[in-house]
Amino acid sequence: MHEPIAEEHTALKIQRHSQLLSAQLQQLRETLYPPEAQKTLRTFTSKEVASLVGIAESTLRQMSLDGEGPEPARLPNGRRSYTLAQINEVRETLAAKKPAEATRFLPRRKPGDKLQVLAVANFKGGSAKTTTTVHLAHYLALQGLRVLAIDLDPQASLSAMFGYQPEHDVGSNQTLYAAIRYEDDERKPLKEVIRKTYFTGVDVVPGNLELMEYEHETPQAIAAGQSRGEGMFFRRIKSVISQVEDDYDVVLIDAPPQLGYLTLGAIFAATGMLITVHPAMLDVASMSQFLVMVSDLLSIIEDAGGVLEHDFVRYVLTRHNPHDAPQVMIVTLLRSLFGADVLTAAAYETTAIANAGLDKKSLYEVERGSVGRETLNRGLEQIDAVNREIFDHIEAVWGR
């Protein structure tokens, strides 16, 4: 009679599966983006540059002929090709040449304009929180803004979108945790954990599982009296962002999908909140609970002396299928309840975003021809509309 095969201990099994999957993901990443050929941003045609900057293509061509601005590369077909850094040079040249229109060409914040810190939040998985954050970061950078993206999610999907696999590329004390942790001798200035990315204008603070340490340590720190004054748990993120305030126009925080100390810190640090909503009944029911809990916890923060000053709070409809009758009904309900607090534009469910996500790209990175033209154009049109509306709110705060 055969002895029964002993079932592998759960902890060992999960550890083994974790190692197998991690190694495979690393191998896959090295195949797609070898270390010696790191992820890069595509170049842009003259037509795309003219559209982004808001000038005629003939004006851009004349600038090139007159030696004004950058020298674009020439493609085999003779057409000009610009990097995003060169597009920003074009902007700077035009802003210097036409001071009265400087803000139109280069819409960065001016002295006295408030740094915009936007927390993208919801504790329901699948609400496209990270996708929303990445597309907004890329969109703002394409307008010439300086963006810092902070990955506060221990699962680190945002970091992966920027080419960092958390368990391989982000070591100990290299996340935001390093800047907000309670041990004085281990803490680092925020600048030391900020990384440049391949996407000109976007810097990132990557995340990994280490961020969970903050959730574990905060109750102990409160009990030990370490969470006081500016060092109070909900003030720490806001405090460290102030260290780099002069370097950026917008800070985007991809909050964790749960309402813990990190999320509360992100909401307190924020000047604006974007709550992503997939308009399906289960998701909206979950969001209702999220709002109840946020309301209760923010009241506790205010009772502890925290002043919440959000310039705007907006609901962002994501993965919306306008042909799905129940979804349309929920969207109508949300608009009737929350009015203008729901963005007018919505991000539709599209294969373009799904396919780009498989390659860890936003729609702004997708090469023309790799996706059907109509599919890509429709996707970009919707994402642009969402991001333009958010940017309008930012510019309104800056008095434009």
Coordinates of C-alpha atoms in Angstrom, one line a residue:
M1 CA 0.0 0.0 0.0
H2 CA 1.4 3.4 -1.0
E3 CA 2.1 6.0 1.6
P4 CA 0.0 9.1 1.0
I5 CA 2.0 11.9 -0.6
A6 CA 2.6 14.6 1.9
E7 CA 1.1 17.9 0.9
E8 CA 3.7 20.7 0.7
H9 CA 3.5 23.1 3.6
T10 CA 1.5 26.2 2.5
A11 CA 4.1 28.7 3.4
L12 CA 6.8 26.8 1.5
K13 CA 4.5 26.3 -1.5
I14 CA 3.7 30.0 -1.7
Q15 CA 7.3 30.9 -1.2
R16 CA 8.3 28.5 -4.1
H17 CA 5.5 29.9 -6.3
S18 CA 6.6 33.4 -5.5
Q19 CA 10.2 32.7 -6.5
L20 CA 9.2 30.8 -9.7
L21 CA 7.0 33.7 -10.8
S22 CA 9.4 36.4 -9.9
A23 CA 12.2 34.7 -11.8
Q24 CA 10.0 34.2 -14.8
L25 CA 8.9 37.9 -14.8
Q26 CA 12.5 39.0 -14.5
Q27 CA 13.4 36.7 -17.5
L28 CA 10.5 38.1 -19.5
R29 CA 11.4 41.6 -18.7
E30 CA 15.0 41.1 -19.7
T31 CA 13.8 39.6 -23.0
L32 CA 11.6 42.7 -23.7
Y33 CA 13.9 45.3 -22.2
P34 CA 17.5 44.0 -21.8
P35 CA 19.6 45.8 -19.1
E36 CA 21.8 47.3 -21.8
A37 CA 18.7 48.5 -23.7
Q38 CA 16.5 49.9 -21.1
K39 CA 12.9 51.1 -21.7
T40 CA 12.9 54.2 -23.9
L41 CA 10.3 56.7 -25.0
R42 CA 9.4 56.8 -28.7
T43 CA 10.2 59.9 -30.8
F44 CA 7.5 62.3 -32.2
T45 CA 6.8 63.4 -35.8
S46 CA 6.7 67.1 -36.7
K47 CA 2.9 66.9 -36.9
E48 CA 2.7 65.5 -33.4
V49 CA 5.1 68.1 -32.1
A50 CA 3.1 71.0 -33.7
S51 CA -0.1 69.6 -32.1
L52 CA 1.5 69.2 -28.7
V53 CA 3.0 72.7 -28.7
G54 CA 0.1 74.4 -30.3
I55 CA 1.7 75.8 -33.4
A56 CA 1.5 75.2 -37.2
E57 CA 3.7 72.5 -38.6
S58 CA 5.1 75.2 -41.0
T59 CA 6.2 77.3 -38.0
L60 CA 8.1 74.3 -36.6
R61 CA 9.7 73.6 -39.9
Q62 CA 10.8 77.3 -40.2
M63 CA 12.3 77.2 -36.7
S64 CA 14.4 74.2 -37.7
L65 CA 15.5 75.9 -40.9
D66 CA 16.4 79.1 -39.0
G67 CA 18.4 77.1 -36.4
E68 CA 16.0 78.1 -33.6
G69 CA 15.5 75.4 -31.0
P70 CA 16.8 71.9 -31.2
E71 CA 18.2 70.0 -34.2
P72 CA 15.7 67.1 -34.8
A73 CA 16.9 63.8 -36.2
R74 CA 16.1 62.9 -39.8
L75 CA 14.3 59.6 -40.6
P76 CA 15.3 57.6 -43.7
N77 CA 12.3 59.1 -45.4
G78 CA 13.6 62.7 -44.7
R79 CA 11.0 63.6 -42.1
R80 CA 12.0 65.2 -38.9
S81 CA 11.9 63.3 -35.6
Y82 CA 11.9 64.9 -32.1
T83 CA 12.5 63.5 -28.6
L84 CA 10.3 64.8 -25.8
A85 CA 13.3 66.7 -24.4
Q86 CA 13.6 68.4 -27.8
I87 CA 9.9 69.3 -27.7
N88 CA 10.5 71.0 -24.4
E89 CA 13.4 72.9 -26.0
V90 CA 10.9 74.1 -28.7
R91 CA 8.5 75.2 -25.9
E92 CA 11.3 77.1 -24.1
T93 CA 12.4 78.8 -27.3
L94 CA 8.9 80.0 -28.1
A95 CA 8.3 81.1 -24.5
A96 CA 11.4 83.2 -24.6
K97 CA 10.6 84.6 -28.0
K98 CA 6.9 85.5 -27.1
P99 CA 6.9 86.3 -23.4
A100 CA 3.2 87.3 -23.5
E101 CA 2.3 83.7 -24.5
A102 CA 4.9 82.0 -22.4
T103 CA 2.4 80.2 -20.3
R104 CA 0.6 78.8 -23.3
F105 CA 3.8 77.3 -24.7
L106 CA 5.2 76.2 -21.3
P107 CA 2.4 75.9 -18.8
R108 CA 4.6 75.1 -15.7
R109 CA 3.6 76.7 -12.4
K110 CA 5.0 80.2 -11.8
P111 CA 6.4 81.5 -8.5
G112 CA 3.5 81.7 -6.1
D113 CA 1.5 78.9 -7.8
K114 CA 0.7 76.1 -5.4
L115 CA 2.4 72.7 -6.0
Q116 CA -0.4 70.4 -7.0
V117 CA -0.4 67.0 -5.2
L118 CA -3.1 64.7 -6.5
A119 CA -3.9 61.5 -4.7
V120 CA -5.5 58.8 -6.9
A121 CA -7.5 56.6 -4.5
N122 CA -10.0 53.8 -4.2
F123 CA -9.7 50.6 -2.2
K124 CA -11.5 48.5 -4.8
G125 CA -9.2 46.6 -7.1
G126 CA -9.8 46.9 -10.8
S127 CA -10.8 50.6 -10.7
A128 CA -7.8 51.4 -13.0
K129 CA -6.1 53.5 -10.4
T130 CA -2.6 52.8 -11.6
T131 CA -3.6 53.1 -15.3
T132 CA -5.2 56.5 -14.5
T133 CA -2.1 57.7 -12.7
V134 CA 0.3 56.6 -15.5
H135 CA -1.7 58.2 -18.2
L136 CA -2.1 61.4 -16.3
A137 CA 1.7 61.5 -15.5
H138 CA 2.5 61.0 -19.2
Y139 CA -0.1 63.5 -20.4
L140 CA 1.2 66.3 -18.1
A141 CA 4.8 65.6 -19.1
L142 CA 3.8 65.9 -22.7
Q143 CA 2.4 69.4 -21.9
G144 CA 5.9 70.3 -20.6
L145 CA 5.2 69.9 -16.9
R146 CA 7.6 68.4 -14.3
V147 CA 5.9 65.5 -12.6
L148 CA 6.8 63.3 -9.6
A149 CA 4.9 60.0 -9.5
I150 CA 4.9 58.3 -6.0
D151 CA 4.1 54.6 -5.9
L152 CA 2.5 54.0 -2.4
D153 CA 1.1 50.6 -3.3
P154 CA 3.1 47.7 -1.9
Q155 CA 2.1 45.8 -5.1
A156 CA 4.1 48.4 -7.0
S157 CA 2.2 48.3 -10.3
L158 CA 3.1 51.9 -11.1
S159 CA 6.8 51.1 -10.6
A160 CA 6.5 48.2 -13.1
M161 CA 4.9 50.6 -15.6
F162 CA 8.1 52.7 -15.4
G163 CA 10.3 49.6 -15.9
Y164 CA 11.1 48.8 -12.3
Q165 CA 10.3 45.2 -11.1
P166 CA 9.9 45.8 -7.4
E167 CA 11.6 42.6 -6.1
H168 CA 14.7 43.0 -8.4
D169 CA 15.1 46.8 -9.0
V170 CA 14.0 48.3 -5.7
G171 CA 16.1 47.4 -2.7
S172 CA 15.7 47.9 1.0
N173 CA 15.1 51.6 2.1
Q174 CA 14.5 52.7 -1.6
T175 CA 10.8 53.5 -1.4
L176 CA 8.9 56.4 0.2
Y177 CA 9.1 54.4 3.4
A178 CA 12.8 55.4 3.6
A179 CA 11.7 59.1 3.8
I180 CA 8.8 58.7 6.3
R181 CA 9.9 55.9 8.6
Y182 CA 10.2 56.5 12.3
E183 CA 13.8 55.4 12.9
D184 CA 15.8 58.7 12.7
D185 CA 19.1 57.0 11.8
E186 CA 17.6 55.0 8.9
R187 CA 15.5 57.8 7.4
K188 CA 16.6 59.4 4.1
P189 CA 15.8 62.7 2.4
L190 CA 13.1 62.2 -0.3
K191 CA 15.6 63.3 -3.0
E192 CA 17.6 60.1 -2.3
V193 CA 14.8 57.8 -3.3
I194 CA 13.6 59.7 -6.4
R195 CA 14.6 58.1 -9.7
K196 CA 14.7 59.6 -13.2
T197 CA 12.6 57.7 -15.8
Y198 CA 12.9 57.2 -19.5
F199 CA 9.9 59.5 -19.9
T200 CA 11.3 63.1 -19.9
G201 CA 9.7 65.2 -17.3
V202 CA 8.5 62.3 -15.1
D203 CA 10.5 61.2 -12.0
V204 CA 9.3 58.3 -9.8
V205 CA 9.5 57.1 -6.2
P206 CA 9.2 53.4 -6.7
G207 CA 7.3 51.0 -4.3
N208 CA 7.7 47.5 -3.1
L209 CA 6.4 45.3 -0.2
E210 CA 8.6 47.3 2.2
L211 CA 5.8 50.0 2.3
M212 CA 3.8 47.6 4.5
E213 CA 6.3 48.3 7.3
Y214 CA 4.8 51.7 7.7
E215 CA 1.4 50.2 8.3
H216 CA 2.9 47.9 11.0
E217 CA 5.1 50.4 12.7
T218 CA 2.6 53.4 12.9
P219 CA 0.5 52.0 15.8
Q220 CA 3.7 51.2 17.8
A221 CA 5.0 54.7 17.0
I222 CA 1.8 56.3 18.2
A223 CA 1.9 54.2 21.4
A224 CA 5.6 55.2 21.9
G225 CA 4.9 58.9 21.4
Q226 CA 6.9 59.1 18.2
S227 CA 3.9 60.4 16.1
R228 CA 3.7 64.0 17.2
G229 CA 3.7 67.5 15.6
E230 CA 5.0 67.4 12.1
G231 CA 6.0 63.8 12.7
M232 CA 2.4 62.7 13.2
F233 CA 1.7 59.7 11.0
F234 CA -0.7 61.6 8.7
R235 CA 1.6 64.6 8.3
R236 CA 4.8 62.7 7.3
I237 CA 4.1 62.3 3.6
K238 CA 3.1 66.0 3.2
S239 CA 6.2 67.0 5.1
V240 CA 8.7 65.1 2.9
I241 CA 7.0 66.3 -0.3
S242 CA 7.7 69.8 0.8
Q243 CA 11.5 69.0 0.6
V244 CA 11.2 68.8 -3.2
E245 CA 8.5 71.4 -3.8
D246 CA 10.6 73.6 -6.0
D247 CA 11.5 70.8 -8.4
Y248 CA 8.0 69.9 -9.6
D249 CA 4.7 71.3 -10.9
V250 CA 2.5 68.2 -10.0
V251 CA 3.0 65.3 -7.7
L252 CA 0.8 62.2 -8.3
I253 CA 0.4 59.6 -5.6
D254 CA -0.9 56.2 -6.5
A255 CA -2.4 55.2 -3.2
P256 CA -2.7 51.6 -1.9
P257 CA -6.0 49.8 -2.5
Q258 CA -6.9 49.9 1.2
L259 CA -7.6 52.6 3.7
G260 CA -4.5 52.4 5.9
Y261 CA -2.0 54.9 7.3
L262 CA -0.3 55.4 3.9
T263 CA -3.6 56.2 2.2
L264 CA -4.6 58.7 5.0
G265 CA -1.1 60.3 4.7
A266 CA -1.6 60.6 0.9
I267 CA -5.0 62.2 1.3
F268 CA -3.7 64.6 3.9
A269 CA -0.8 65.5 1.6
A270 CA -3.0 66.0 -1.4
T271 CA -4.3 69.4 -2.7
G272 CA -6.7 67.4 -4.9
M273 CA -8.2 63.9 -4.9
L274 CA -9.1 61.7 -7.9
I275 CA -11.4 58.8 -7.0
T276 CA -11.4 56.2 -9.7
V277 CA -14.8 54.5 -10.3
H278 CA -15.6 51.5 -12.5
P279 CA -19.3 52.0 -13.0
A280 CA -20.5 48.5 -12.0
M281 CA -22.8 47.8 -9.1
L282 CA -20.3 45.9 -7.0
D283 CA -17.6 48.5 -7.5
V284 CA -19.9 51.4 -6.7
A285 CA -21.1 49.6 -3.5
S286 CA -17.5 49.2 -2.5
M287 CA -16.8 52.9 -3.2
S288 CA -19.8 53.8 -1.0
Q289 CA -18.1 51.9 1.9
F290 CA -14.8 53.6 1.0
L291 CA -16.4 57.0 1.3
V292 CA -18.0 56.2 4.6
M293 CA -14.6 55.1 6.1
V294 CA -12.7 58.0 4.6
S295 CA -15.3 60.4 6.1
D296 CA -15.0 58.9 9.5
L297 CA -11.2 58.7 9.5
L298 CA -10.7 62.2 8.1
S299 CA -12.9 63.5 10.9
I300 CA -10.5 61.9 13.4
I301 CA -7.6 63.6 11.6
E302 CA -9.3 67.0 11.8
D303 CA -10.0 66.4 15.5
A304 CA -6.3 65.8 15.9
G305 CA -5.5 69.2 14.4
G306 CA -5.1 68.2 10.8
V307 CA -6.6 70.7 8.4
L308 CA -7.8 69.2 5.1
E309 CA -7.6 71.7 2.2
H310 CA -8.4 70.0 -1.1
D311 CA -8.8 72.4 -4.1
F312 CA -11.0 69.8 -5.8
V313 CA -12.2 66.2 -5.4
R314 CA -13.3 64.5 -8.6
Y315 CA -14.6 61.1 -9.5
V316 CA -13.0 59.6 -12.6
L317 CA -15.1 57.1 -14.5
T318 CA -12.8 54.3 -15.8
R319 CA -13.3 51.1 -17.9
H320 CA -16.7 52.4 -18.9
N321 CA -18.7 50.6 -21.5
P322 CA -21.2 53.1 -22.9
H323 CA -23.1 50.3 -24.6
D324 CA -23.7 48.4 -21.2
A325 CA -27.2 49.5 -20.0
P326 CA -26.5 48.8 -16.3
Q327 CA -23.2 50.8 -16.4
V328 CA -25.0 53.7 -18.2
M329 CA -27.6 53.7 -15.4
I330 CA -24.9 53.8 -12.7
V331 CA -23.1 56.7 -14.5
T332 CA -26.4 58.6 -14.7
L333 CA -27.0 57.9 -10.9
L334 CA -23.5 59.2 -10.0
R335 CA -23.9 62.3 -12.1
S336 CA -27.3 63.0 -10.5
L337 CA -25.9 62.5 -7.0
F338 CA -22.4 64.2 -7.3
G339 CA -23.0 66.6 -10.2
A340 CA -19.9 68.4 -11.4
D341 CA -17.7 66.4 -9.0
V342 CA -17.9 63.6 -11.6
L343 CA -15.6 64.4 -14.5
T344 CA -17.5 65.0 -17.7
A345 CA -15.1 62.9 -19.7
A346 CA -14.8 59.1 -19.1
A347 CA -12.1 56.6 -19.8
Y348 CA -13.8 53.9 -21.9
E349 CA -13.1 50.2 -21.8
T350 CA -10.8 49.6 -24.8
T351 CA -8.5 46.9 -26.2
A352 CA -6.0 49.7 -26.9
I353 CA -5.3 50.3 -23.2
A354 CA -5.5 46.6 -22.4
N355 CA -3.0 45.7 -25.1
A356 CA -0.6 48.6 -24.2
G357 CA -0.8 47.5 -20.6
L358 CA 0.6 44.0 -21.5
D359 CA 3.7 45.8 -22.7
K360 CA 3.7 48.0 -19.6
K361 CA 3.0 51.1 -21.7
S362 CA 0.5 53.9 -21.7
L363 CA -1.3 54.9 -24.9
Y364 CA 1.1 57.8 -25.2
E365 CA 4.0 55.4 -25.7
V366 CA 2.4 53.1 -28.3
E367 CA 4.0 53.2 -31.7
R368 CA 1.7 54.1 -34.5
G369 CA 1.0 50.9 -36.5
S370 CA 1.4 48.5 -33.5
V371 CA -2.4 49.0 -32.7
G372 CA -5.2 49.6 -35.2
R373 CA -5.2 53.3 -36.1
E374 CA -8.9 53.8 -35.3
T375 CA -8.7 51.9 -32.0
L376 CA -5.7 53.9 -30.9
N377 CA -7.1 57.2 -32.0
R378 CA -10.4 56.6 -30.1
G379 CA -8.5 55.5 -27.0
L380 CA -6.3 58.5 -27.1
E381 CA -9.2 60.9 -27.7
Q382 CA -11.0 59.6 -24.5
I383 CA -7.8 59.6 -22.3
D384 CA -6.8 63.0 -23.6
A385 CA -10.3 64.3 -22.7
V386 CA -10.1 62.9 -19.1
N387 CA -6.6 64.3 -18.6
R388 CA -7.3 67.7 -20.2
E389 CA -10.2 68.1 -17.7
I390 CA -8.0 67.3 -14.8
F391 CA -5.3 69.7 -16.1
D392 CA -8.0 72.4 -16.4
H393 CA -8.7 72.0 -12.7
I394 CA -5.0 72.3 -11.9
E395 CA -4.7 75.5 -14.1
A396 CA -7.8 76.9 -12.4
V397 CA -6.0 76.6 -9.0
W398 CA -3.1 78.5 -10.6
G399 CA -5.5 81.2 -11.6
R400 CA -5.5 80.6 -15.4

